[in-house]
Amino acid sequence: GKGSTFFVQLPREGPPEEAPMPVRQVPLAATGKRILILDDERSAVENLKLVLLPLGHTVEGLQDPRQLDAALARFEPDLLILDIMMPGISGLEILKMLKARESELPVLVSSAYHTNVDIVRALGASWQPKPWQSEALQAEVTRLLLARAARE
């Protein structure tokens, strides 16, 4: 017969270059803030940092809910980003605790469990579904930080 022809494409040496993450224009009142992330999944914490650091924020991540009180006292965040499903204590329990303390700290809940949206909002927190879109998350973080700055 005629045989077969194969085309083989080999990757270049080294890892592919990553495209830089686009940076949104952020009002000055919403830059340079301290954001604390509490999520038991390390990858979620690291991905959130990648989205928020280009906006000029100082971002700290926690994976253990038992460390939250110490981190709140030490870091004094302007915003808390919180997961719902965590071992030991749920994000909903943390929201209830913050509400009982009459905390003024804005909270953004990011979770794949959409059944809790109404409860989260009733407890005064904002909601972003997982998996989140970078621009939507950046916009919501900016909105929450601007709202806090307007209250101060």
PDB file of C-alpha atoms in Angstrom:
ATOM      1  CA  GLY A   1       0.000   0.000   0.000  1.00  0.00           C
ATOM      2  CA  LYS A   2       0.601   3.629   0.360  1.00  0.00           C
ATOM      3  CA  GLY A   3       1.698   3.559   4.030  1.00  0.00           C
ATOM      4  CA  SER A   4       0.901   6.051   6.759  1.00  0.00           C
ATOM      5  CA  THR A   5       2.151   9.533   7.488  1.00  0.00           C
ATOM      6  CA  PHE A   6       2.513  10.680  11.091  1.00  0.00           C
ATOM      7  CA  PHE A   7       3.120  14.208  12.314  1.00  0.00           C
ATOM      8  CA  VAL A   8       4.714  14.576  15.716  1.00  0.00           C
ATOM      9  CA  GLN A   9       4.863  17.865  17.553  1.00  0.00           C
ATOM     10  CA  LEU A  10       7.260  18.033  20.471  1.00  0.00           C
ATOM     11  CA  PRO A  11       7.086  20.716  23.159  1.00  0.00           C
ATOM     12  CA  ARG A  12       9.825  23.314  23.428  1.00  0.00           C
ATOM     13  CA  GLU A  13      12.355  22.956  26.208  1.00  0.00           C
ATOM     14  CA  GLY A  14      11.236  24.217  29.602  1.00  0.00           C
ATOM     15  CA  PRO A  15       7.771  25.020  30.895  1.00  0.00           C
ATOM     16  CA  PRO A  16       5.438  27.130  28.765  1.00  0.00           C
ATOM     17  CA  GLU A  17       5.350  30.806  29.632  1.00  0.00           C
ATOM     18  CA  GLU A  18       2.275  31.791  31.584  1.00  0.00           C
ATOM     19  CA  ALA A  19       0.276  34.728  30.353  1.00  0.00           C
ATOM     20  CA  PRO A  20       0.212  37.492  32.955  1.00  0.00           C
ATOM     21  CA  MET A  21      -3.089  37.819  34.783  1.00  0.00           C
ATOM     22  CA  PRO A  22      -4.998  40.907  33.666  1.00  0.00           C
ATOM     23  CA  VAL A  23      -5.218  43.554  36.355  1.00  0.00           C
ATOM     24  CA  ARG A  24      -8.451  45.439  36.787  1.00  0.00           C
ATOM     25  CA  GLN A  25      -8.516  49.157  37.367  1.00  0.00           C
ATOM     26  CA  VAL A  26      -9.257  49.436  41.069  1.00  0.00           C
ATOM     27  CA  PRO A  27     -10.233  52.641  42.883  1.00  0.00           C
ATOM     28  CA  LEU A  28      -7.559  53.831  45.305  1.00  0.00           C
ATOM     29  CA  ALA A  29      -9.867  53.343  48.313  1.00  0.00           C
ATOM     30  CA  ALA A  30      -9.952  49.608  47.527  1.00  0.00           C
ATOM     31  CA  THR A  31      -6.217  48.997  47.118  1.00  0.00           C
ATOM     32  CA  GLY A  32      -3.539  48.043  49.605  1.00  0.00           C
ATOM     33  CA  LYS A  33      -5.966  46.267  51.917  1.00  0.00           C
ATOM     34  CA  ARG A  34      -5.418  43.218  54.112  1.00  0.00           C
ATOM     35  CA  ILE A  35      -7.373  40.157  53.025  1.00  0.00           C
ATOM     36  CA  LEU A  36      -7.531  36.957  55.068  1.00  0.00           C
ATOM     37  CA  ILE A  37      -8.511  33.719  53.330  1.00  0.00           C
ATOM     38  CA  LEU A  38      -9.799  30.736  55.317  1.00  0.00           C
ATOM     39  CA  ASP A  39     -10.127  27.604  53.209  1.00  0.00           C
ATOM     40  CA  ASP A  40      -9.016  24.108  54.151  1.00  0.00           C
ATOM     41  CA  GLU A  41      -7.820  23.461  50.581  1.00  0.00           C
ATOM     42  CA  ARG A  42      -4.302  24.787  50.021  1.00  0.00           C
ATOM     43  CA  SER A  43      -4.872  25.083  46.254  1.00  0.00           C
ATOM     44  CA  ALA A  44      -7.905  27.327  46.813  1.00  0.00           C
ATOM     45  CA  VAL A  45      -5.882  29.608  49.107  1.00  0.00           C
ATOM     46  CA  GLU A  46      -3.019  29.821  46.604  1.00  0.00           C
ATOM     47  CA  ASN A  47      -5.355  30.465  43.652  1.00  0.00           C
ATOM     48  CA  LEU A  48      -7.145  33.230  45.543  1.00  0.00           C
ATOM     49  CA  LYS A  49      -3.787  34.825  46.324  1.00  0.00           C
ATOM     50  CA  LEU A  50      -2.907  34.781  42.623  1.00  0.00           C
ATOM     51  CA  VAL A  51      -6.120  36.651  41.841  1.00  0.00           C
ATOM     52  CA  LEU A  52      -5.856  39.218  44.667  1.00  0.00           C
ATOM     53  CA  LEU A  53      -2.151  40.059  44.877  1.00  0.00           C
ATOM     54  CA  PRO A  54      -2.104  41.857  41.480  1.00  0.00           C
ATOM     55  CA  LEU A  55      -4.699  44.268  42.913  1.00  0.00           C
ATOM     56  CA  GLY A  56      -2.149  45.467  45.466  1.00  0.00           C
ATOM     57  CA  HIS A  57      -3.533  43.710  48.527  1.00  0.00           C
ATOM     58  CA  THR A  58      -1.676  41.977  51.308  1.00  0.00           C
ATOM     59  CA  VAL A  59      -3.130  38.483  51.410  1.00  0.00           C
ATOM     60  CA  GLU A  60      -2.732  35.861  54.112  1.00  0.00           C
ATOM     61  CA  GLY A  61      -4.157  32.352  53.964  1.00  0.00           C
ATOM     62  CA  LEU A  62      -5.255  29.900  56.634  1.00  0.00           C
ATOM     63  CA  GLN A  63      -6.279  26.295  56.247  1.00  0.00           C
ATOM     64  CA  ASP A  64      -7.214  25.567  59.868  1.00  0.00           C
ATOM     65  CA  PRO A  65     -10.384  27.258  61.176  1.00  0.00           C
ATOM     66  CA  ARG A  66      -9.053  26.932  64.744  1.00  0.00           C
ATOM     67  CA  GLN A  67      -6.396  29.553  63.904  1.00  0.00           C
ATOM     68  CA  LEU A  68      -8.940  32.165  62.821  1.00  0.00           C
ATOM     69  CA  ASP A  69      -9.237  34.150  66.065  1.00  0.00           C
ATOM     70  CA  ALA A  70      -5.463  34.514  66.407  1.00  0.00           C
ATOM     71  CA  ALA A  71      -5.137  35.530  62.737  1.00  0.00           C
ATOM     72  CA  LEU A  72      -7.936  38.104  63.059  1.00  0.00           C
ATOM     73  CA  ALA A  73      -6.229  39.687  66.080  1.00  0.00           C
ATOM     74  CA  ARG A  74      -2.732  39.640  64.554  1.00  0.00           C
ATOM     75  CA  PHE A  75      -3.461  40.470  60.892  1.00  0.00           C
ATOM     76  CA  GLU A  76      -6.511  42.775  61.385  1.00  0.00           C
ATOM     77  CA  PRO A  77      -7.951  42.095  57.914  1.00  0.00           C
ATOM     78  CA  ASP A  78     -10.158  44.444  55.947  1.00  0.00           C
ATOM     79  CA  LEU A  79     -11.933  41.454  54.376  1.00  0.00           C
ATOM     80  CA  LEU A  80     -12.350  37.759  55.161  1.00  0.00           C
ATOM     81  CA  ILE A  81     -12.814  35.233  52.352  1.00  0.00           C
ATOM     82  CA  LEU A  82     -14.315  32.075  53.767  1.00  0.00           C
ATOM     83  CA  ASP A  83     -15.089  28.530  52.617  1.00  0.00           C
ATOM     84  CA  ILE A  84     -18.182  26.727  53.952  1.00  0.00           C
ATOM     85  CA  MET A  85     -17.178  23.069  54.168  1.00  0.00           C
ATOM     86  CA  MET A  86     -14.177  22.713  56.474  1.00  0.00           C
ATOM     87  CA  PRO A  87     -13.217  20.141  59.086  1.00  0.00           C
ATOM     88  CA  GLY A  88     -13.955  20.997  62.686  1.00  0.00           C
ATOM     89  CA  ILE A  89     -16.094  24.092  62.158  1.00  0.00           C
ATOM     90  CA  SER A  90     -18.092  25.156  59.140  1.00  0.00           C
ATOM     91  CA  GLY A  91     -17.984  28.539  57.505  1.00  0.00           C
ATOM     92  CA  LEU A  92     -21.622  29.013  58.517  1.00  0.00           C
ATOM     93  CA  GLU A  93     -20.688  28.566  62.175  1.00  0.00           C
ATOM     94  CA  ILE A  94     -17.926  31.144  61.737  1.00  0.00           C
ATOM     95  CA  LEU A  95     -20.390  33.587  60.146  1.00  0.00           C
ATOM     96  CA  LYS A  96     -22.773  33.103  63.095  1.00  0.00           C
ATOM     97  CA  MET A  97     -19.898  33.686  65.530  1.00  0.00           C
ATOM     98  CA  LEU A  98     -18.870  36.907  63.771  1.00  0.00           C
ATOM     99  CA  LYS A  99     -22.478  38.118  63.720  1.00  0.00           C
ATOM    100  CA  ALA A 100     -22.834  37.387  67.466  1.00  0.00           C
ATOM    101  CA  ARG A 101     -19.695  39.488  68.074  1.00  0.00           C
ATOM    102  CA  GLU A 102     -21.262  42.287  66.000  1.00  0.00           C
ATOM    103  CA  SER A 103     -18.170  42.260  63.797  1.00  0.00           C
ATOM    104  CA  GLU A 104     -17.941  44.939  61.096  1.00  0.00           C
ATOM    105  CA  LEU A 105     -15.571  42.745  59.060  1.00  0.00           C
ATOM    106  CA  PRO A 106     -16.962  42.145  55.564  1.00  0.00           C
ATOM    107  CA  VAL A 107     -17.047  38.467  54.623  1.00  0.00           C
ATOM    108  CA  LEU A 108     -17.068  36.928  51.163  1.00  0.00           C
ATOM    109  CA  VAL A 109     -18.062  33.278  51.126  1.00  0.00           C
ATOM    110  CA  SER A 110     -16.711  31.242  48.244  1.00  0.00           C
ATOM    111  CA  SER A 111     -18.127  27.743  48.088  1.00  0.00           C
ATOM    112  CA  ALA A 112     -19.266  25.066  45.689  1.00  0.00           C
ATOM    113  CA  TYR A 113     -22.262  24.323  47.952  1.00  0.00           C
ATOM    114  CA  HIS A 114     -24.961  26.543  46.465  1.00  0.00           C
ATOM    115  CA  THR A 115     -27.672  25.391  48.870  1.00  0.00           C
ATOM    116  CA  ASN A 116     -26.291  27.784  51.499  1.00  0.00           C
ATOM    117  CA  VAL A 117     -26.552  31.026  49.493  1.00  0.00           C
ATOM    118  CA  ASP A 118     -29.661  32.336  51.282  1.00  0.00           C
ATOM    119  CA  ILE A 119     -28.255  31.502  54.727  1.00  0.00           C
ATOM    120  CA  VAL A 120     -24.941  33.192  53.892  1.00  0.00           C
ATOM    121  CA  ARG A 121     -26.705  36.357  52.741  1.00  0.00           C
ATOM    122  CA  ALA A 122     -29.034  36.326  55.762  1.00  0.00           C
ATOM    123  CA  LEU A 123     -25.911  36.310  57.955  1.00  0.00           C
ATOM    124  CA  GLY A 124     -24.698  39.455  56.169  1.00  0.00           C
ATOM    125  CA  ALA A 125     -22.017  37.939  53.942  1.00  0.00           C
ATOM    126  CA  SER A 126     -21.476  38.131  50.218  1.00  0.00           C
ATOM    127  CA  TRP A 127     -21.340  35.048  47.973  1.00  0.00           C
ATOM    128  CA  GLN A 128     -19.151  33.897  45.088  1.00  0.00           C
ATOM    129  CA  PRO A 129     -19.600  30.360  43.759  1.00  0.00           C
ATOM    130  CA  LYS A 130     -16.714  27.940  43.252  1.00  0.00           C
ATOM    131  CA  PRO A 131     -15.252  27.576  40.794  1.00  0.00           C
ATOM    132  CA  TRP A 132     -15.103  31.357  40.563  1.00  0.00           C
ATOM    133  CA  GLN A 133     -14.240  33.601  37.674  1.00  0.00           C
ATOM    134  CA  SER A 134     -11.224  35.813  38.431  1.00  0.00           C
ATOM    135  CA  GLU A 135     -12.803  39.045  37.209  1.00  0.00           C
ATOM    136  CA  ALA A 136     -16.070  38.451  39.084  1.00  0.00           C
ATOM    137  CA  LEU A 137     -14.156  37.683  42.271  1.00  0.00           C
ATOM    138  CA  GLN A 138     -11.950  40.770  41.883  1.00  0.00           C
ATOM    139  CA  ALA A 139     -15.034  42.919  41.270  1.00  0.00           C
ATOM    140  CA  GLU A 140     -16.828  41.599  44.367  1.00  0.00           C
ATOM    141  CA  VAL A 141     -13.745  42.046  46.547  1.00  0.00           C
ATOM    142  CA  THR A 142     -13.415  45.625  45.288  1.00  0.00           C
ATOM    143  CA  ARG A 143     -17.113  46.306  45.929  1.00  0.00           C
ATOM    144  CA  LEU A 144     -16.880  45.001  49.508  1.00  0.00           C
ATOM    145  CA  LEU A 145     -13.722  46.997  50.243  1.00  0.00           C
ATOM    146  CA  LEU A 146     -15.239  50.197  48.828  1.00  0.00           C
ATOM    147  CA  ALA A 147     -18.382  49.678  50.920  1.00  0.00           C
ATOM    148  CA  ARG A 148     -16.228  49.258  54.036  1.00  0.00           C
ATOM    149  CA  ALA A 149     -14.190  52.379  53.198  1.00  0.00           C
ATOM    150  CA  ALA A 150     -17.422  54.380  52.775  1.00  0.00           C
ATOM    151  CA  ARG A 151     -18.597  53.314  56.263  1.00  0.00           C
ATOM    152  CA  GLU A 152     -15.310  54.353  57.928  1.00  0.00           C
TER     153      GLU A 152
END
